Amino acid sequence: MKPSRRKFLQTSAVLSTLLPFTSLFAKSKTAEPTKPVVISTWDFGKPANAEAWKVLTNKGRALDAVEMGVHVPEADPLITTVGYGGAPDRDGHVTLDACIMDEFANCGSVAGLEHIVHPISVARKVMEKTPHVMLIGDGALQFALANGFKKQNLLTPASEKAWKEWLKTANYKPIVNIENHDTIGMLALDMNQNLSAACTTSGMAYKMRGRVGDSPIIGAGVFVDNEIGAATSTGVGEEVIRICGSHLVVELMRQGNSPQEACEKAVGRIVKNQPKKSKEMQVGFLAINKNGEHGAFALQKGFTFAVYSNSINNELFEAKSYY
Ligand code: ASP
C-alpha cells in the first residue's frame, strides 16, 4: 500500500471514531425552531396577528392562520389601504389585489377584484378549486359570486369624500408612508413547522384603472418555500415587481443569508436599480425562515411590523432602513 493511501485510511479510522461525538456536538448547536410565529406588516398587523395566533395555538395550519389574520384589516372600514374602506382608483372604483401561498407551493391570487370584502378568501378558493393561480377583474368577481361570496359596496363615505377631494387636483404622486398605500403581508410558521403567507391590499390610492401592483403576484407580493422560508413586501409595487422581491428574499435565505440580511440585500437591489427614485419612495420586506427567525428592512424609516411568538407578545417594531 502506498504511504499516502495508508495515511488516508488511518486518518479516516480516527475520524470515524470521532464522528459520533462531532455529530452530537453539531446537533446540540442547532437552535430549536421558534414555533408557532406570525409576523405582519404595519401597525394593523397587531390585531391581524392576534387573530392568526388563535389558529396557530390551536395547532391550526399556517395557511388558515394567515387567511384569518388578514381578514381583520380587510373588514375594517377605517383602514383605507386594504379591503372594505380601501381608497378607490382614480375613477372611483375600489379594486382589490390579494394572494396566498402554502407549504406545498400551492398558490392562488386575485387582481382588480371589486365588491368583495375578503379577496384573500377568493384567492384561496382560486388555489383550491381551479387549475389556475390567478383570476382578474370581472372573471374573479364572477368566480367569487359563484362560490358564495356576497357582493357589496366597498367605497365608504369617508373614502369617497377623500377621493373627491383628491379629484380637485388629481395629482398622483405616491408619498412615503402617507396613507395612500400600505398592504398587509403576513407570514406564519405553525406548530408542524410549516410556512404560509398572505397579502391583501387596495393598492396605491387613486391608481390608474386596471393598475396591478406586486401584492397579488406570487414571487413579488409573497413567496413561500417550505424548506427555506417565506417573505412578503409592501410599498411601491412596481419596484418590487422589477426585482421579484419576495422570491428574491427567499432565494437569498437559501444562499445562507439570515432573514434580516436577505431583506437588506433585496432593498439594496432596488437602490442599485433606481439610485435616485429610491430616495423618494417606500418599499419594505418582511421575512421568516424555517426556524422561525424573522427579519425586516425598508428603504425609508417608518416601516412598522408586528411579531407574535412564544417569546414576543405581539409587539410592534420599526424596521431598520436604507436611508
Ligand atoms: N404594494 C402595494 C401596491 O403597490 C401597496 C403598498 O403596500 O403600499 O399595490
PDB file of N, CA and C in Angstrom, residues 42 181-183 204 211 213-215 233-240 281-284:
ATOM      1  N   TRP A  42     -46.935  46.601   9.093  1.00  0.00           N
ATOM      2  CA  TRP A  42     -47.586  47.834   9.562  1.00  0.00           C
ATOM      3  C   TRP A  42     -48.320  47.659  10.904  1.00  0.00           C
ATOM      4  N   HIS A 181     -51.031  54.203   0.559  1.00  0.00           N
ATOM      5  CA  HIS A 181     -50.810  52.790   0.284  1.00  0.00           C
ATOM      6  C   HIS A 181     -50.528  52.120   1.619  1.00  0.00           C
ATOM      7  N   ASP A 182     -50.205  50.883   1.634  1.00  0.00           N
ATOM      8  CA  ASP A 182     -49.853  50.045   2.794  1.00  0.00           C
ATOM      9  C   ASP A 182     -50.667  48.763   2.768  1.00  0.00           C
ATOM     10  N   THR A 183     -49.971  47.733   2.391  1.00  0.00           N
ATOM     11  CA  THR A 183     -50.565  46.405   2.255  1.00  0.00           C
ATOM     12  C   THR A 183     -50.375  45.631   3.532  1.00  0.00           C
ATOM     13  N   MET A 204     -52.278  51.150  -4.624  1.00  0.00           N
ATOM     14  CA  MET A 204     -51.977  52.571  -4.485  1.00  0.00           C
ATOM     15  C   MET A 204     -53.280  53.356  -4.642  1.00  0.00           C
ATOM     16  N   ARG A 211     -54.584  49.204 -13.008  1.00  0.00           N
ATOM     17  CA  ARG A 211     -53.225  49.030 -12.470  1.00  0.00           C
ATOM     18  C   ARG A 211     -53.201  47.867 -11.466  1.00  0.00           C
ATOM     19  N   GLY A 213     -50.488  45.985  -8.756  1.00  0.00           N
ATOM     20  CA  GLY A 213     -49.180  46.115  -8.108  1.00  0.00           C
ATOM     21  C   GLY A 213     -48.541  44.763  -7.863  1.00  0.00           C
ATOM     22  N   ASP A 214     -47.666  44.730  -6.884  1.00  0.00           N
ATOM     23  CA  ASP A 214     -46.938  43.498  -6.548  1.00  0.00           C
ATOM     24  C   ASP A 214     -47.785  42.515  -5.737  1.00  0.00           C
ATOM     25  N   SER A 215     -48.770  43.062  -5.002  1.00  0.00           N
ATOM     26  CA  SER A 215     -49.414  42.263  -3.952  1.00  0.00           C
ATOM     27  C   SER A 215     -50.077  40.965  -4.423  1.00  0.00           C
ATOM     28  N   SER A 233     -43.951  41.695   0.910  1.00  0.00           N
ATOM     29  CA  SER A 233     -43.484  43.061   0.634  1.00  0.00           C
ATOM     30  C   SER A 233     -44.608  44.065   0.802  1.00  0.00           C
ATOM     31  N   THR A 234     -44.224  45.304   0.958  1.00  0.00           N
ATOM     32  CA  THR A 234     -45.173  46.422   0.941  1.00  0.00           C
ATOM     33  C   THR A 234     -44.466  47.633   0.357  1.00  0.00           C
ATOM     34  N   GLY A 235     -45.255  48.594  -0.089  1.00  0.00           N
ATOM     35  CA  GLY A 235     -44.654  49.788  -0.680  1.00  0.00           C
ATOM     36  C   GLY A 235     -44.955  49.868  -2.163  1.00  0.00           C
ATOM     37  N   VAL A 236     -44.137  50.603  -2.885  1.00  0.00           N
ATOM     38  CA  VAL A 236     -44.403  50.843  -4.309  1.00  0.00           C
ATOM     39  C   VAL A 236     -44.213  49.531  -5.087  1.00  0.00           C
ATOM     40  N   GLY A 237     -45.356  48.955  -5.455  1.00  0.00           N
ATOM     41  CA  GLY A 237     -45.363  47.610  -6.020  1.00  0.00           C
ATOM     42  C   GLY A 237     -44.541  47.464  -7.287  1.00  0.00           C
ATOM     43  N   GLU A 238     -44.511  48.524  -8.096  1.00  0.00           N
ATOM     44  CA  GLU A 238     -43.777  48.449  -9.359  1.00  0.00           C
ATOM     45  C   GLU A 238     -42.309  48.107  -9.100  1.00  0.00           C
ATOM     46  N   GLU A 239     -41.752  48.688  -8.039  1.00  0.00           N
ATOM     47  CA  GLU A 239     -40.323  48.444  -7.741  1.00  0.00           C
ATOM     48  C   GLU A 239     -40.101  47.028  -7.223  1.00  0.00           C
ATOM     49  N   VAL A 240     -41.091  46.490  -6.525  1.00  0.00           N
ATOM     50  CA  VAL A 240     -40.978  45.119  -6.004  1.00  0.00           C
ATOM     51  C   VAL A 240     -41.067  44.124  -7.165  1.00  0.00           C
ATOM     52  N   MET A 281     -39.265  57.010  -2.326  1.00  0.00           N
ATOM     53  CA  MET A 281     -40.399  56.083  -2.215  1.00  0.00           C
ATOM     54  C   MET A 281     -40.122  55.061  -1.121  1.00  0.00           C
ATOM     55  N   GLN A 282     -41.187  54.368  -0.760  1.00  0.00           N
ATOM     56  CA  GLN A 282     -41.040  53.361   0.289  1.00  0.00           C
ATOM     57  C   GLN A 282     -41.238  51.961  -0.284  1.00  0.00           C
ATOM     58  N   VAL A 283     -40.359  51.057   0.104  1.00  0.00           N
ATOM     59  CA  VAL A 283     -40.569  49.617  -0.089  1.00  0.00           C
ATOM     60  C   VAL A 283     -40.059  48.948   1.178  1.00  0.00           C
ATOM     61  N   GLY A 284     -40.803  47.972   1.670  1.00  0.00           N
ATOM     62  CA  GLY A 284     -40.345  47.220   2.849  1.00  0.00           C
ATOM     63  C   GLY A 284     -40.526  45.728   2.624  1.00  0.00           C
TER      64      GLY A 284
END
